[in-house]
Amino acid sequence: MVTRRALLRAGIAGVGLAAARGPARGAEPARSAPRAEAIPRVDLHVHLDNSTIDLVADLSRRLGVRFGVVEHAGTRENKYPVILSNDDELRRWLESLEGKGVYRGVQAEWTDWPGCFSRAMLARLDYVLTDAMTFPGKDGRRVKLWEKDVGDRVDLADPEKFMDRFVDWHIEIVERQPIHILANTSWLPAPLAAQYDVLWTPARVRRVAQAAAKHGVALEISSGYRLPKPPFLRIAREAGVKFSFGSNGRYPNMGKIDYCLAMAKELGLSAADIFTPVTKAK
């Protein structure tokens, strides 16, 4: 089993955690204020579903937004059209994106995904993201919280009780998984979505944010879901969290990061607050 500590040693969970800064600048002229680095225009949550890397790379260039392309990765129990489940599949995935001008990542599924791959192969990734949207059901098995029958498989009758478990689940993922980004942050199942402002209390937000800051995991600002909302983001910023930008987009609906940029402006974020991978493509 590949642990978070082992992958830290291998490089996957450490190298990319520092934002890419670019070349060092010389001293500024006398009496001039230091120039702030521009917020990076990146979308690190892009999928190739129903498209090709060439079309997506061309869109990236036209929008002036650099993409990070991810594929689902984990055991075959995770039901997706494509799921990378071994070193050979991950190698082919990485090679298919080489030289295309995109960051290369995976969207890790469940908690057992690291056992599918060697440390050496995982270390070739630019980053790993995951989310809390696959959740332990009543029988302990994985449940996709966005599916229509979620109420039959996960107890949502007591929203407060569910939220306590859901926050614990976020923290377990952040603490134990060798990831760079927690994606779709603060998303709630459809039956509870209207109660977002009530259920995401400051105390709950603070627990997630403090865990992310402690373990160096960036929280995604999702332009696709327009989440997290500003109160959540303000608490996360106060906790010292880094953020990432993502659309969870399929062609041509990726690179639309207006919500991300608007939240960055509202929070007064700088380039140093935004996670940007250090590419390992050759």
mmCIF file of C-alpha atoms in Angstrom:
data_model
loop_
_atom_site.group_PDB
_atom_site.id
_atom_site.type_symbol
_atom_site.label_atom_id
_atom_site.label_comp_id
_atom_site.label_asym_id
_atom_site.label_seq_id
_atom_site.Cartn_x
_atom_site.Cartn_y
_atom_site.Cartn_z
ATOM 1 C CA MET A 1 0.000 0.000 0.000
ATOM 2 C CA VAL A 2 1.401 3.379 -0.994
ATOM 3 C CA THR A 3 0.982 5.744 1.934
ATOM 4 C CA ARG A 4 0.938 9.534 2.069
ATOM 5 C CA ARG A 5 4.336 9.478 3.790
ATOM 6 C CA ALA A 6 5.832 7.204 1.131
ATOM 7 C CA LEU A 7 4.597 9.426 -1.672
ATOM 8 C CA LEU A 8 5.941 12.494 0.065
ATOM 9 C CA ARG A 9 9.334 10.828 -0.053
ATOM 10 C CA ALA A 10 8.797 9.891 -3.720
ATOM 11 C CA GLY A 11 7.910 13.454 -4.625
ATOM 12 C CA ILE A 12 4.306 13.318 -5.820
ATOM 13 C CA ALA A 13 2.804 15.053 -2.798
ATOM 14 C CA GLY A 14 5.635 17.484 -2.269
ATOM 15 C CA VAL A 15 7.142 18.811 -5.467
ATOM 16 C CA GLY A 16 4.013 20.417 -6.816
ATOM 17 C CA LEU A 17 2.690 21.851 -3.579
ATOM 18 C CA ALA A 18 4.693 25.035 -3.939
ATOM 19 C CA ALA A 19 3.224 27.318 -6.566
ATOM 20 C CA ALA A 20 5.395 27.793 -9.615
ATOM 21 C CA ARG A 21 6.825 31.242 -9.269
ATOM 22 C CA GLY A 22 8.764 31.725 -12.495
ATOM 23 C CA PRO A 23 12.224 33.292 -12.611
ATOM 24 C CA ALA A 24 13.372 35.458 -9.739
ATOM 25 C CA ARG A 25 13.106 39.203 -10.306
ATOM 26 C CA GLY A 26 15.813 41.746 -9.736
ATOM 27 C CA ALA A 27 15.460 44.692 -7.409
ATOM 28 C CA GLU A 28 12.726 47.178 -8.249
ATOM 29 C CA PRO A 29 13.698 50.766 -9.077
ATOM 30 C CA ALA A 30 13.934 53.102 -6.100
ATOM 31 C CA ARG A 31 10.659 54.413 -4.695
ATOM 32 C CA SER A 32 8.533 52.078 -6.835
ATOM 33 C CA ALA A 33 6.230 49.572 -5.147
ATOM 34 C CA PRO A 34 6.873 45.871 -5.833
ATOM 35 C CA ARG A 35 4.789 44.604 -8.722
ATOM 36 C CA ALA A 36 2.296 41.927 -7.766
ATOM 37 C CA GLU A 37 2.472 38.770 -9.827
ATOM 38 C CA ALA A 38 -0.649 38.249 -11.892
ATOM 39 C CA ILE A 39 -3.106 35.628 -10.712
ATOM 40 C CA PRO A 40 -2.355 32.559 -12.866
ATOM 41 C CA ARG A 41 -5.003 31.744 -15.436
ATOM 42 C CA VAL A 42 -5.249 28.001 -14.916
ATOM 43 C CA ASP A 43 -8.009 25.396 -14.919
ATOM 44 C CA LEU A 44 -6.721 22.258 -13.215
ATOM 45 C CA HIS A 45 -9.963 20.280 -13.407
ATOM 46 C CA VAL A 46 -10.438 19.443 -17.075
ATOM 47 C CA HIS A 47 -11.683 16.134 -18.496
ATOM 48 C CA LEU A 48 -11.291 14.821 -22.050
ATOM 49 C CA ASP A 49 -14.717 13.154 -22.145
ATOM 50 C CA ASN A 50 -16.222 13.356 -25.648
ATOM 51 C CA SER A 51 -13.201 15.216 -26.990
ATOM 52 C CA THR A 52 -9.505 14.913 -27.858
ATOM 53 C CA ILE A 53 -6.375 16.363 -26.335
ATOM 54 C CA ASP A 54 -5.674 18.319 -29.523
ATOM 55 C CA LEU A 55 -9.053 20.079 -29.421
ATOM 56 C CA VAL A 56 -8.665 20.794 -25.718
ATOM 57 C CA ALA A 57 -5.091 22.071 -26.116
ATOM 58 C CA ASP A 58 -6.208 24.372 -28.924
ATOM 59 C CA LEU A 59 -9.023 25.754 -26.751
ATOM 60 C CA SER A 60 -6.524 26.337 -23.946
ATOM 61 C CA ARG A 61 -4.342 28.429 -26.244
ATOM 62 C CA ARG A 62 -7.296 30.420 -27.580
ATOM 63 C CA LEU A 63 -8.624 31.214 -24.096
ATOM 64 C CA GLY A 64 -5.220 31.989 -22.641
ATOM 65 C CA VAL A 65 -5.952 29.570 -19.787
ATOM 66 C CA ARG A 66 -3.539 26.742 -19.112
ATOM 67 C CA PHE A 67 -5.332 23.462 -18.517
ATOM 68 C CA GLY A 68 -4.607 20.614 -16.170
ATOM 69 C CA VAL A 69 -6.146 17.475 -17.661
ATOM 70 C CA VAL A 70 -7.181 14.676 -15.323
ATOM 71 C CA GLU A 71 -8.498 11.158 -15.752
ATOM 72 C CA HIS A 72 -10.214 9.053 -13.092
ATOM 73 C CA ALA A 73 -7.816 6.705 -11.359
ATOM 74 C CA GLY A 74 -8.440 3.843 -8.953
ATOM 75 C CA THR A 75 -9.804 0.328 -8.769
ATOM 76 C CA ARG A 76 -12.318 -1.119 -11.212
ATOM 77 C CA GLU A 77 -14.999 -0.806 -8.538
ATOM 78 C CA ASN A 78 -15.222 2.848 -9.532
ATOM 79 C CA LYS A 79 -17.598 2.903 -12.470
ATOM 80 C CA TYR A 80 -16.487 5.421 -15.087
ATOM 81 C CA PRO A 81 -16.109 5.192 -18.882
ATOM 82 C CA VAL A 82 -12.335 5.353 -18.296
ATOM 83 C CA ILE A 83 -10.596 4.419 -15.047
ATOM 84 C CA LEU A 84 -6.814 4.155 -14.848
ATOM 85 C CA SER A 85 -6.035 1.161 -12.646
ATOM 86 C CA ASN A 86 -2.396 0.158 -13.144
ATOM 87 C CA ASP A 87 1.020 1.489 -14.103
ATOM 88 C CA ASP A 88 0.671 0.632 -17.799
ATOM 89 C CA GLU A 89 -2.603 2.537 -18.104
ATOM 90 C CA LEU A 90 -1.214 5.505 -16.225
ATOM 91 C CA ARG A 91 1.937 5.504 -18.371
ATOM 92 C CA ARG A 92 -0.104 5.566 -21.583
ATOM 93 C CA TRP A 93 -2.223 8.378 -20.178
ATOM 94 C CA LEU A 94 0.829 10.473 -19.359
ATOM 95 C CA GLU A 95 2.384 9.823 -22.749
ATOM 96 C CA SER A 96 -0.826 10.840 -24.552
ATOM 97 C CA LEU A 97 -0.599 14.310 -22.964
ATOM 98 C CA GLU A 98 3.130 14.813 -23.398
ATOM 99 C CA GLY A 99 4.085 17.888 -25.406
ATOM 100 C CA LYS A 100 0.506 19.225 -25.493
ATOM 101 C CA GLY A 101 1.097 22.209 -23.209
ATOM 102 C CA VAL A 102 -1.133 20.932 -20.393
ATOM 103 C CA TYR A 103 -0.492 19.824 -16.842
ATOM 104 C CA ARG A 104 -0.997 16.091 -16.364
ATOM 105 C CA GLY A 105 -2.949 14.838 -13.387
ATOM 106 C CA VAL A 106 -5.422 12.267 -12.156
ATOM 107 C CA GLN A 107 -8.694 12.461 -10.279
ATOM 108 C CA ALA A 108 -8.212 9.839 -7.587
ATOM 109 C CA GLU A 109 -11.229 7.744 -6.629
ATOM 110 C CA TRP A 110 -12.097 6.447 -3.154
ATOM 111 C CA THR A 111 -9.295 5.720 -0.683
ATOM 112 C CA ASP A 112 -7.664 2.599 -2.135
ATOM 113 C CA TRP A 113 -6.385 4.138 -5.372
ATOM 114 C CA PRO A 114 -2.679 4.470 -4.375
ATOM 115 C CA GLY A 115 -2.375 0.679 -4.249
ATOM 116 C CA CYS A 116 -3.002 0.521 -8.003
ATOM 117 C CA PHE A 117 0.253 2.262 -8.882
ATOM 118 C CA SER A 118 3.950 2.253 -8.096
ATOM 119 C CA ARG A 119 5.505 5.239 -6.366
ATOM 120 C CA ALA A 120 7.761 5.795 -9.370
ATOM 121 C CA MET A 121 4.807 6.090 -11.753
ATOM 122 C CA LEU A 122 2.810 8.349 -9.439
ATOM 123 C CA ALA A 123 5.845 10.610 -9.130
ATOM 124 C CA ARG A 124 5.584 11.350 -12.869
ATOM 125 C CA LEU A 125 2.265 13.143 -12.340
ATOM 126 C CA ASP A 126 2.149 16.913 -12.046
ATOM 127 C CA TYR A 127 -0.594 16.677 -9.407
ATOM 128 C CA VAL A 128 -3.398 14.590 -7.944
ATOM 129 C CA LEU A 129 -6.867 15.825 -7.087
ATOM 130 C CA THR A 130 -9.773 14.096 -5.452
ATOM 131 C CA ASP A 131 -13.059 15.073 -3.821
ATOM 132 C CA ALA A 132 -15.400 13.994 -1.047
ATOM 133 C CA MET A 133 -18.316 13.208 -3.356
ATOM 134 C CA THR A 134 -17.860 9.431 -3.131
ATOM 135 C CA PHE A 135 -18.911 8.623 0.395
ATOM 136 C CA PRO A 136 -19.326 5.549 2.627
ATOM 137 C CA GLY A 137 -22.930 4.384 2.405
ATOM 138 C CA LYS A 138 -25.097 2.673 4.993
ATOM 139 C CA ASP A 139 -23.387 -0.640 4.209
ATOM 140 C CA GLY A 140 -19.903 0.900 4.128
ATOM 141 C CA ARG A 141 -19.652 0.647 0.369
ATOM 142 C CA ARG A 142 -18.777 3.608 -1.825
ATOM 143 C CA VAL A 143 -21.708 5.788 -2.891
ATOM 144 C CA LYS A 144 -21.654 8.541 -5.505
ATOM 145 C CA LEU A 145 -23.502 11.306 -3.696
ATOM 146 C CA TRP A 146 -24.713 12.909 -6.935
ATOM 147 C CA GLU A 147 -26.746 9.895 -8.029
ATOM 148 C CA LYS A 148 -30.540 10.001 -7.838
ATOM 149 C CA ASP A 149 -30.894 7.139 -5.349
ATOM 150 C CA VAL A 150 -28.491 8.688 -2.838
ATOM 151 C CA GLY A 151 -31.220 8.960 -0.190
ATOM 152 C CA ASP A 152 -31.676 5.186 -0.275
ATOM 153 C CA ARG A 153 -27.978 4.490 0.265
ATOM 154 C CA VAL A 154 -26.890 7.313 2.581
ATOM 155 C CA ASP A 155 -28.861 8.548 5.583
ATOM 156 C CA LEU A 156 -29.782 12.159 4.826
ATOM 157 C CA ALA A 157 -32.842 12.286 7.097
ATOM 158 C CA ASP A 158 -30.894 14.201 9.731
ATOM 159 C CA PRO A 159 -28.878 16.822 7.805
ATOM 160 C CA GLU A 160 -26.868 17.878 10.855
ATOM 161 C CA LYS A 161 -25.791 14.317 11.562
ATOM 162 C CA PHE A 162 -24.871 13.801 7.925
ATOM 163 C CA MET A 163 -22.821 16.998 7.898
ATOM 164 C CA ASP A 164 -20.813 15.911 10.912
ATOM 165 C CA ARG A 165 -19.921 12.694 9.084
ATOM 166 C CA PHE A 166 -19.302 14.593 5.846
ATOM 167 C CA VAL A 167 -16.858 16.994 7.486
ATOM 168 C CA ASP A 168 -15.068 14.062 9.126
ATOM 169 C CA TRP A 169 -14.847 12.463 5.679
ATOM 170 C CA HIS A 170 -13.274 15.620 4.199
ATOM 171 C CA ILE A 171 -10.684 15.631 6.970
ATOM 172 C CA GLU A 172 -9.918 11.929 6.601
ATOM 173 C CA ILE A 173 -9.247 12.444 2.891
ATOM 174 C CA VAL A 174 -7.051 15.493 3.458
ATOM 175 C CA GLU A 175 -5.054 13.855 6.233
ATOM 176 C CA ARG A 176 -4.513 10.432 4.697
ATOM 177 C CA GLN A 177 -4.543 10.808 0.924
ATOM 178 C CA PRO A 178 -1.417 11.841 -1.032
ATOM 179 C CA ILE A 179 -3.170 14.628 -2.920
ATOM 180 C CA HIS A 180 -2.517 18.205 -3.948
ATOM 181 C CA ILE A 181 -6.105 19.419 -4.444
ATOM 182 C CA LEU A 182 -9.450 18.767 -2.771
ATOM 183 C CA ALA A 183 -11.837 19.435 -5.648
ATOM 184 C CA ASN A 184 -15.517 20.412 -5.671
ATOM 185 C CA THR A 185 -15.006 21.838 -2.204
ATOM 186 C CA SER A 186 -18.183 22.365 -0.122
ATOM 187 C CA TRP A 187 -20.480 20.675 -2.681
ATOM 188 C CA LEU A 188 -23.554 19.059 -1.099
ATOM 189 C CA PRO A 189 -25.909 16.300 -2.313
ATOM 190 C CA ALA A 190 -28.953 17.650 -4.140
ATOM 191 C CA PRO A 191 -31.424 16.965 -1.273
ATOM 192 C CA LEU A 192 -29.329 19.206 1.018
ATOM 193 C CA ALA A 193 -27.997 21.807 -1.421
ATOM 194 C CA ALA A 194 -30.639 24.417 -0.556
ATOM 195 C CA GLN A 195 -29.446 24.332 3.073
ATOM 196 C CA TYR A 196 -25.817 25.158 2.172
ATOM 197 C CA ASP A 197 -25.673 28.395 4.198
ATOM 198 C CA VAL A 198 -27.069 26.670 7.286
ATOM 199 C CA LEU A 199 -25.155 23.406 7.080
ATOM 200 C CA TRP A 200 -21.710 24.826 6.299
ATOM 201 C CA THR A 201 -21.340 26.518 9.663
ATOM 202 C CA PRO A 202 -18.165 28.499 10.427
ATOM 203 C CA ALA A 203 -17.049 25.745 12.801
ATOM 204 C CA ARG A 204 -17.380 23.072 10.111
ATOM 205 C CA VAL A 205 -15.655 25.207 7.501
ATOM 206 C CA ARG A 206 -12.832 25.948 9.916
ATOM 207 C CA ARG A 207 -12.199 22.249 10.579
ATOM 208 C CA VAL A 208 -11.837 21.501 6.869
ATOM 209 C CA ALA A 209 -9.762 24.612 6.199
ATOM 210 C CA GLN A 210 -7.381 24.004 9.091
ATOM 211 C CA ALA A 211 -6.806 20.408 7.993
ATOM 212 C CA ALA A 212 -6.107 21.527 4.423
ATOM 213 C CA ALA A 213 -3.666 24.206 5.577
ATOM 214 C CA LYS A 214 -1.892 21.804 7.924
ATOM 215 C CA HIS A 215 -1.394 19.137 5.262
ATOM 216 C CA GLY A 216 -0.641 21.432 2.339
ATOM 217 C CA VAL A 217 -3.758 20.551 0.326
ATOM 218 C CA ALA A 218 -5.227 23.256 -1.903
ATOM 219 C CA LEU A 219 -8.996 23.795 -1.880
ATOM 220 C CA GLU A 220 -10.532 24.115 -5.299
ATOM 221 C CA ILE A 221 -12.609 27.140 -6.238
ATOM 222 C CA SER A 222 -15.006 25.567 -8.708
ATOM 223 C CA SER A 223 -16.280 27.700 -11.544
ATOM 224 C CA GLY A 224 -18.538 24.836 -12.627
ATOM 225 C CA TYR A 225 -20.403 24.690 -9.314
ATOM 226 C CA ARG A 226 -19.667 28.308 -8.285
ATOM 227 C CA LEU A 227 -18.464 26.975 -4.956
ATOM 228 C CA PRO A 228 -17.346 27.461 -2.276
ATOM 229 C CA LYS A 229 -19.374 30.531 -1.474
ATOM 230 C CA PRO A 230 -17.564 33.665 -0.226
ATOM 231 C CA PRO A 231 -18.082 33.063 3.544
ATOM 232 C CA PHE A 232 -16.467 29.632 3.247
ATOM 233 C CA LEU A 233 -13.594 31.068 1.216
ATOM 234 C CA ARG A 234 -12.958 33.879 3.679
ATOM 235 C CA ILE A 235 -12.586 31.423 6.564
ATOM 236 C CA ALA A 236 -10.290 29.247 4.450
ATOM 237 C CA ARG A 237 -8.148 32.242 3.567
ATOM 238 C CA GLU A 238 -7.849 33.182 7.229
ATOM 239 C CA ALA A 239 -6.670 29.626 7.926
ATOM 240 C CA GLY A 240 -3.828 30.032 5.440
ATOM 241 C CA VAL A 241 -5.165 27.716 2.747
ATOM 242 C CA LYS A 242 -3.911 27.714 -0.818
ATOM 243 C CA PHE A 243 -6.562 27.603 -3.533
ATOM 244 C CA SER A 244 -6.773 26.073 -6.995
ATOM 245 C CA PHE A 245 -9.007 26.948 -9.931
ATOM 246 C CA GLY A 246 -11.121 24.308 -11.663
ATOM 247 C CA SER A 247 -14.144 23.978 -13.918
ATOM 248 C CA ASN A 248 -14.741 20.202 -13.903
ATOM 249 C CA GLY A 249 -15.377 20.972 -17.557
ATOM 250 C CA ARG A 250 -15.875 18.822 -20.612
ATOM 251 C CA TYR A 251 -15.255 20.274 -24.060
ATOM 252 C CA PRO A 252 -15.964 23.077 -24.785
ATOM 253 C CA ASN A 253 -16.974 24.050 -21.235
ATOM 254 C CA MET A 254 -13.546 24.258 -19.664
ATOM 255 C CA GLY A 255 -11.371 27.269 -19.015
ATOM 256 C CA LYS A 256 -14.375 29.324 -17.942
ATOM 257 C CA ILE A 257 -12.837 30.545 -14.699
ATOM 258 C CA ASP A 258 -14.669 33.847 -14.213
ATOM 259 C CA TYR A 259 -16.040 32.777 -10.820
ATOM 260 C CA CYS A 260 -12.560 31.729 -9.693
ATOM 261 C CA LEU A 261 -11.056 35.060 -10.727
ATOM 262 C CA ALA A 262 -13.917 37.008 -9.151
ATOM 263 C CA MET A 263 -13.439 35.191 -5.840
ATOM 264 C CA ALA A 264 -9.687 35.734 -5.997
ATOM 265 C CA LYS A 265 -10.295 39.452 -6.446
ATOM 266 C CA GLU A 266 -12.891 39.597 -3.663
ATOM 267 C CA LEU A 267 -10.543 37.807 -1.256
ATOM 268 C CA GLY A 268 -7.522 39.836 -2.278
ATOM 269 C CA LEU A 269 -5.577 36.738 -3.292
ATOM 270 C CA SER A 270 -2.149 36.933 -4.870
ATOM 271 C CA ALA A 271 -0.342 34.496 -7.143
ATOM 272 C CA ALA A 272 1.298 33.009 -4.050
ATOM 273 C CA ASP A 273 -2.149 31.933 -2.789
ATOM 274 C CA ILE A 274 -2.899 29.882 -5.911
ATOM 275 C CA PHE A 275 -1.637 26.341 -6.362
ATOM 276 C CA THR A 276 0.149 25.845 -9.674
ATOM 277 C CA PRO A 277 1.853 22.526 -10.446
ATOM 278 C CA VAL A 278 5.517 22.228 -11.292
ATOM 279 C CA THR A 279 5.303 20.308 -14.547
ATOM 280 C CA LYS A 280 7.241 17.071 -14.911
ATOM 281 C CA ALA A 281 6.546 16.597 -18.602
ATOM 282 C CA LYS A 282 9.651 16.083 -20.736
#
